[in-house]
Every structure is written in structure tokens, then in C-alpha cells.
PDB file of C-alpha atoms in Angstrom:
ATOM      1  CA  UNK A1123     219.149 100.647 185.143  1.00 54.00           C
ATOM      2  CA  UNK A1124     221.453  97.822 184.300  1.00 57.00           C
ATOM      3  CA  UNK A1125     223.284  98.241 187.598  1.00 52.00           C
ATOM      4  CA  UNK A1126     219.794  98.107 189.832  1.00 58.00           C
ATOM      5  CA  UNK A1127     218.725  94.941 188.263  1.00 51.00           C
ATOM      6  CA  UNK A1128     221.804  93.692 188.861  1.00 56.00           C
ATOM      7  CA  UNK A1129     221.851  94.863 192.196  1.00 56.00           C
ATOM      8  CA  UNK A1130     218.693  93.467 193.049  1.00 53.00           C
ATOM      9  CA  UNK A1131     219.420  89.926 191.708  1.00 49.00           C
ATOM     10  CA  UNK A1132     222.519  89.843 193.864  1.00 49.00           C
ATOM     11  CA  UNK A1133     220.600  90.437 196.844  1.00 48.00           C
ATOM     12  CA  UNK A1134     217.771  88.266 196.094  1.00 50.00           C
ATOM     13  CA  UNK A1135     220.545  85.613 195.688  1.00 52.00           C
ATOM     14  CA  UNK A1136     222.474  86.478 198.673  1.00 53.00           C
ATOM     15  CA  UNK A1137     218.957  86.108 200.470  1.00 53.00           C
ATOM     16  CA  UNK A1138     217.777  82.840 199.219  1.00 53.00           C
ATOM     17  CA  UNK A1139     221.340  81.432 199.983  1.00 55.00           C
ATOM     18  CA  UNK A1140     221.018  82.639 203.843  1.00 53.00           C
ATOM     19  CA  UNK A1141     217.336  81.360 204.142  1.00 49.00           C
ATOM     20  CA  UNK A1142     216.441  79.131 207.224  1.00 50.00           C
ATOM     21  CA  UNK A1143     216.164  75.615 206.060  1.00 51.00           C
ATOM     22  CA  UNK A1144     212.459  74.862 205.586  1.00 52.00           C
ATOM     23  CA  UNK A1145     211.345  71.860 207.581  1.00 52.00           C
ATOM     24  CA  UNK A1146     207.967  69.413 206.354  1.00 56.00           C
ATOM     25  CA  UNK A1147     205.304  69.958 208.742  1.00 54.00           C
ATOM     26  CA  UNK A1148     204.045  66.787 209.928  1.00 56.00           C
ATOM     27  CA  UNK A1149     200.576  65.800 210.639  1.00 59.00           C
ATOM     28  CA  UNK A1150     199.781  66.400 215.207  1.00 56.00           C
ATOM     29  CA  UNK A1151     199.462  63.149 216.363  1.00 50.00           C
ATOM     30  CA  UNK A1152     196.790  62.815 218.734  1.00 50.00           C
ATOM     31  CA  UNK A1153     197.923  62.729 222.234  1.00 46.00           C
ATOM     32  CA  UNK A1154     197.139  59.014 223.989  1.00 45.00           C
ATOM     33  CA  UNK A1155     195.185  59.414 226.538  1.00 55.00           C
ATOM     34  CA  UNK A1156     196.884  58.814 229.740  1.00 58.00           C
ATOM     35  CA  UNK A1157     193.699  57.732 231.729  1.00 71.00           C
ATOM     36  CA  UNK A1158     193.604  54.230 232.578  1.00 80.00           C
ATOM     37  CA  UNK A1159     190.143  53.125 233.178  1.00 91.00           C
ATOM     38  CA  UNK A1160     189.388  50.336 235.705  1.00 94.00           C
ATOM     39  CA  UNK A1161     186.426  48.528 236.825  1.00 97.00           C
ATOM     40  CA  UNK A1162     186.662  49.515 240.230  1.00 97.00           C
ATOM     41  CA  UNK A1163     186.113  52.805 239.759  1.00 97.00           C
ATOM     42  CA  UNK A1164     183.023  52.149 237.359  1.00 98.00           C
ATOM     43  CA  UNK A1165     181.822  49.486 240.681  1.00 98.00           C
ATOM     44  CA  UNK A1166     182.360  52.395 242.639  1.00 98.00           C
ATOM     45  CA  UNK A1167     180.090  54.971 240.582  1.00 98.00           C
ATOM     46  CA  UNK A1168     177.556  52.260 240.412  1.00 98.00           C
ATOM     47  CA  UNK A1169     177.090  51.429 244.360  1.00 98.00           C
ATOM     48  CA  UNK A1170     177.206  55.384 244.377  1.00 98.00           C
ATOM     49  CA  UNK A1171     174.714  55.907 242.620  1.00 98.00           C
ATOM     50  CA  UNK A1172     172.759  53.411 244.533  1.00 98.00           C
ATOM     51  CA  UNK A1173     173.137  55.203 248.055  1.00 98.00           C
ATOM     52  CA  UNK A1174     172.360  58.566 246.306  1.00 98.00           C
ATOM     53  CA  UNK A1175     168.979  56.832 245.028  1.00 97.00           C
ATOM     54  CA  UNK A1176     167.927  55.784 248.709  1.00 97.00           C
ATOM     55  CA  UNK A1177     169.017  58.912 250.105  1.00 97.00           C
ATOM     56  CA  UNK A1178     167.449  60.909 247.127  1.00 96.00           C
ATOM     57  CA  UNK A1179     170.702  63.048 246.911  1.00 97.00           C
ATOM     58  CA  UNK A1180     170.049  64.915 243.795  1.00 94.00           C
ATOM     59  CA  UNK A1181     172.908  66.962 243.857  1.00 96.00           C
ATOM     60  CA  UNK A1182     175.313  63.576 244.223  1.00 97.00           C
ATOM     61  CA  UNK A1183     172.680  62.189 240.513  1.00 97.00           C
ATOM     62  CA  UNK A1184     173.291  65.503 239.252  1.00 97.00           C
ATOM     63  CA  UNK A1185     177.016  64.126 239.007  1.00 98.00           C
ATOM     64  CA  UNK A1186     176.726  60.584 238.484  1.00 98.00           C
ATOM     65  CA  UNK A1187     173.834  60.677 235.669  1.00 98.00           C
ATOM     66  CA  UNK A1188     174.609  62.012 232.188  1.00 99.00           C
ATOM     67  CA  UNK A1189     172.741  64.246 230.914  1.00 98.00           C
ATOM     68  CA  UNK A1190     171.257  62.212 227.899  1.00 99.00           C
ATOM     69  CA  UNK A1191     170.241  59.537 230.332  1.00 98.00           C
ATOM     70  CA  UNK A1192     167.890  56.932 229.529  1.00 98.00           C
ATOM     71  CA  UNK A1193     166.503  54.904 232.617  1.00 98.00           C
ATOM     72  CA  UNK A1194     164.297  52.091 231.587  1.00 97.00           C
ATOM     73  CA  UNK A1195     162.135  50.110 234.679  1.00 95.00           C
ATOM     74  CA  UNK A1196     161.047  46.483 234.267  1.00 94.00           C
ATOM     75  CA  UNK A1197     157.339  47.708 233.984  1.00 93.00           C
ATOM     76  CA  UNK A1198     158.574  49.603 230.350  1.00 94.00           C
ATOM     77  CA  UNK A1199     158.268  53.381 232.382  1.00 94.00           C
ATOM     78  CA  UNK A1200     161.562  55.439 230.864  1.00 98.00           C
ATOM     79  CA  UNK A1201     162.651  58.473 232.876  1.00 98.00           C
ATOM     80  CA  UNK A1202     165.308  61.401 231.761  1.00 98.00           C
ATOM     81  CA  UNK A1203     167.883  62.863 233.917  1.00 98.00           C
ATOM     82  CA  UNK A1204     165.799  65.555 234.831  1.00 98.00           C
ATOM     83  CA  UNK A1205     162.657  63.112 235.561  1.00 97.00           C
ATOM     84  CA  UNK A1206     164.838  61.089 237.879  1.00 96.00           C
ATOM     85  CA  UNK A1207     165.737  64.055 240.388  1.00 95.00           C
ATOM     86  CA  UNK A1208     162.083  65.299 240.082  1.00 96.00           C
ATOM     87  CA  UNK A1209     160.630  62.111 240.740  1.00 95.00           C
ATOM     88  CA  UNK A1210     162.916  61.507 243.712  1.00 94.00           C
ATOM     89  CA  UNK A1211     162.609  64.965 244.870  1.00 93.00           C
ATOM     90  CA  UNK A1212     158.520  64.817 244.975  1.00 94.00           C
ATOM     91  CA  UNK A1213     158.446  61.517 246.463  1.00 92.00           C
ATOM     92  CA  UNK A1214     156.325  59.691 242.977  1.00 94.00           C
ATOM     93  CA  UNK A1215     159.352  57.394 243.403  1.00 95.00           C
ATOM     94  CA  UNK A1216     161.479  55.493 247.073  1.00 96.00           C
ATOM     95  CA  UNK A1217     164.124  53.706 247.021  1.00 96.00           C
ATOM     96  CA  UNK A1218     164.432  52.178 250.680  1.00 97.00           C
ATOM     97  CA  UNK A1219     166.818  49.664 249.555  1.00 98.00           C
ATOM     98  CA  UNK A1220     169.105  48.303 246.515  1.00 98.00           C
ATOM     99  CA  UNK A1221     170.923  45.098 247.417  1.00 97.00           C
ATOM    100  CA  UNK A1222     172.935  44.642 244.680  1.00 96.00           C
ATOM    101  CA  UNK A1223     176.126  42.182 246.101  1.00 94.00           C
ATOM    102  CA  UNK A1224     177.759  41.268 242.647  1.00 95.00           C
ATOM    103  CA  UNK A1225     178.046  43.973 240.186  1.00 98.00           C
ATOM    104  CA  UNK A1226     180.290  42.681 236.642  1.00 98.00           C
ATOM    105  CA  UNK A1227     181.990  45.196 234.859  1.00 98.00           C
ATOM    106  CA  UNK A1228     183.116  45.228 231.039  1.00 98.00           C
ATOM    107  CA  UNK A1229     185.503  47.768 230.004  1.00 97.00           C
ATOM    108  CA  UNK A1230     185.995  49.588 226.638  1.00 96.00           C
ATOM    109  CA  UNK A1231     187.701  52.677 226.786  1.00 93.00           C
ATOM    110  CA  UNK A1232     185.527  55.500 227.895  1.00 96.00           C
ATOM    111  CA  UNK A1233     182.667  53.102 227.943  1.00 98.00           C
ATOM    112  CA  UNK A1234     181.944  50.600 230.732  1.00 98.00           C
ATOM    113  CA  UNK A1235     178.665  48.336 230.639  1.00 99.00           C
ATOM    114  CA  UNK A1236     177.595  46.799 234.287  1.00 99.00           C
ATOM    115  CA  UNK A1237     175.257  44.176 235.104  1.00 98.00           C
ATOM    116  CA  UNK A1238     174.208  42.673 238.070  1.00 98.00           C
ATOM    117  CA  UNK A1239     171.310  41.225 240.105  1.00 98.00           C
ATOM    118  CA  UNK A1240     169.490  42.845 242.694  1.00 98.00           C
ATOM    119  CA  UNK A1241     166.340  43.331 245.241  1.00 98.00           C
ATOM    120  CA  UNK A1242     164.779  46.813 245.168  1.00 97.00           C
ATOM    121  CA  UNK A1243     162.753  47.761 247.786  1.00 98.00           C
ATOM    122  CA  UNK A1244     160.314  50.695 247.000  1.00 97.00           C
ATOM    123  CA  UNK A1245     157.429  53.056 247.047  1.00 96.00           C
ATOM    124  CA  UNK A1246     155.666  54.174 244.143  1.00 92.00           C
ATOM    125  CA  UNK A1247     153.395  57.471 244.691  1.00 90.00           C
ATOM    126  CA  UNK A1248     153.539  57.331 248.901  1.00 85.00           C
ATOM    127  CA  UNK A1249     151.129  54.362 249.135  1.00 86.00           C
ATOM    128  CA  UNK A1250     152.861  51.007 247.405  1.00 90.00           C
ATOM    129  CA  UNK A1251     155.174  48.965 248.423  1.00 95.00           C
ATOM    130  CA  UNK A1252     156.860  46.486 246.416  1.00 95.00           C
ATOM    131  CA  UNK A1253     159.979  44.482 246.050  1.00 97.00           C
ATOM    132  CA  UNK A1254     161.642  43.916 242.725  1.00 96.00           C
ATOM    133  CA  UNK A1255     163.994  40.938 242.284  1.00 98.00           C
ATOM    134  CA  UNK A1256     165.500  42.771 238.796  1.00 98.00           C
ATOM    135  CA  UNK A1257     168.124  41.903 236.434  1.00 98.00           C
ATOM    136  CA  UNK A1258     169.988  45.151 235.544  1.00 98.00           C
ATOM    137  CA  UNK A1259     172.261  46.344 233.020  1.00 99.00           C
ATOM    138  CA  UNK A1260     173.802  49.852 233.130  1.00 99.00           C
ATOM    139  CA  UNK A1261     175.864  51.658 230.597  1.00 99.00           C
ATOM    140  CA  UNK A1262     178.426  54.436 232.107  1.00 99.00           C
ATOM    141  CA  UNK A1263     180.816  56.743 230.329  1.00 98.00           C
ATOM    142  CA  UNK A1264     183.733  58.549 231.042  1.00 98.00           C
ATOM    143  CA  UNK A1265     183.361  62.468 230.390  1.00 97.00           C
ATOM    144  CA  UNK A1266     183.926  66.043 232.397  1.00 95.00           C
ATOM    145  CA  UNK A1267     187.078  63.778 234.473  1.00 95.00           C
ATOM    146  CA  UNK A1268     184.043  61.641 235.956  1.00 97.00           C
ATOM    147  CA  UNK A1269     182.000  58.216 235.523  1.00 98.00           C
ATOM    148  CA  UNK A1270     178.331  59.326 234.486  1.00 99.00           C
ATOM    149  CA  UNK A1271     175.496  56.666 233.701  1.00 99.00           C
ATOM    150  CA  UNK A1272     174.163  57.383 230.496  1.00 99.00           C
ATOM    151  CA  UNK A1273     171.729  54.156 230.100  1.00 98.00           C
ATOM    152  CA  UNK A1274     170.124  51.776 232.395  1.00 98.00           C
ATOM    153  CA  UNK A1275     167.435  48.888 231.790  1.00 98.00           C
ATOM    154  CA  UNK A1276     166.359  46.154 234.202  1.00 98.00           C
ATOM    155  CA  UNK A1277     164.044  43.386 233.267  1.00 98.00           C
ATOM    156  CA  UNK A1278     162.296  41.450 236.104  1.00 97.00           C
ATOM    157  CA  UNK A1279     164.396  37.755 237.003  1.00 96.00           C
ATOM    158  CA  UNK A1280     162.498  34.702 237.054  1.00 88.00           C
TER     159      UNK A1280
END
């Protein structure tokens, strides 16, 4: 009995002796992001997102607007995502022209906020016309590899 236990220690020994050397796991780092944001391509988003509005492209909104958007008008009227493309769609709501000629862009990140001045030129419900010189400010973020407009509120300029 002697000579197993003896045995067995040996081995054990021999065992611990040939054991890989155990190395600290560190902590993952996060990888950096390698996206490098500019305001270009936010400007660009933004002046889409104007064409698809007078053309009433839903499929191009569908794309550019996130879906927990929050649109805010000068007259207080808030529409979703989904009210947006309906409203366009159905004609309650067009756009015959944005002039927007100076768009400013502040990056952070993921997270761009644009403001500008502009005339809109529109129908509301088929039968009135009016022009809105507006002061707007969107808010766009960076998710799904794409710029998507997740806020937007314009008050009327004076």
C-alpha cells in the first residue's frame, strides 16, 4: 500500500513539474473604433434627406430616419418615423422645396447635431400653401454602418 502511495506522489510530482506555465488573463480591451466620423458625410445625410422629403421617397427615410425619431414642426405638431412616411405617402404633408444653403455640423463621436436656416415650401392636407422661413436643428447618429436622424426641431426665424 506503501508502494502505491508512493507511486502516486511521484507521479503527481512528476506532473506538476511538467505543467504548462499558467499565464494571468488580462481584462479584453475594447477594440477602438476605426470609423472616423466627418461632417461631410453627416451634410451629406442631411441634404439627403431633404431630396427624399420633396420626392416623398419613403424607402430612401426608411434609411435615413431612426427608428425612435422625433420630428418636431414650428407649429408644436411631433411626428414618429412611421408618421413621417405615412404622412408623405397620403399626401397630409408636401414638401415642394427645402432651400437650406448653409448647413453647420458639430461632431461627437457617433453623434452629430446640425443646424441651419432654411425656406420650406409646402402643402398641408392638398389645399394650403405656405412658406416657412425656419430655424432648424437636427440630431443624427451613427448606427447599422449608416447616418440616421434621430431628432429634429425647427422654430420659426424672425
Amino acid at each position: 500500500m506503501r508502494l502505491i502511495a508512493i507511486i502516486s506522489l511521484l507521479v503527481f510530482a512528476a506532473s506538476c513539474g511538467n505543467a504548462p506555465e499558467q499565464t494571468k488573463v488580462e481584462e479584453q480591451k475594447p477594440l477602438v473604433d476605426a470609423i472616423v466620423h466627418n461632417a461631410d458625410d453627416v451634410k451629406k445625410a442631411a441634404y439627403a434627406y431633404n431630396d427624399a422629403m420633396m420626392a416623398a421617397d419613403t424607402v430612401a427615410l426608411n434609411s435615413l430616419l431612426h427608428d425612435n425619431l422625433s420630428y418636431g414642426h414650428s407649429n408644436g405638431w411631433v411626428e414618429t418615423k412611421a408618421d413621417q412616411k405615412v404622412n408623405l405617402y397620403n399626401g397630409t404633408i408636401k414638401y415642394h422645396k427645402i432651400d437650406q444653403p448653409e448647413l453647420d455640423v458639430i461632431m461627437n463621436d457617433h453623434v452629430a447635431t446640425v443646424r441651419g436656416n432654411g425656406i420650406f415650401d409646402v402643402d398641408y392636407k392638398g389645399n394650403e400653401h405656405m412658406m416657412f422661413d425656419l430655424n432648424v436643428m437636427q440630431t443624427w447618429v451613427y448606427e447599422n454602418d449608416r447616418w440616421q436622424m434621430l431628432n429634429r426641431q425647427s422654430v420659426a426665424n424672425k
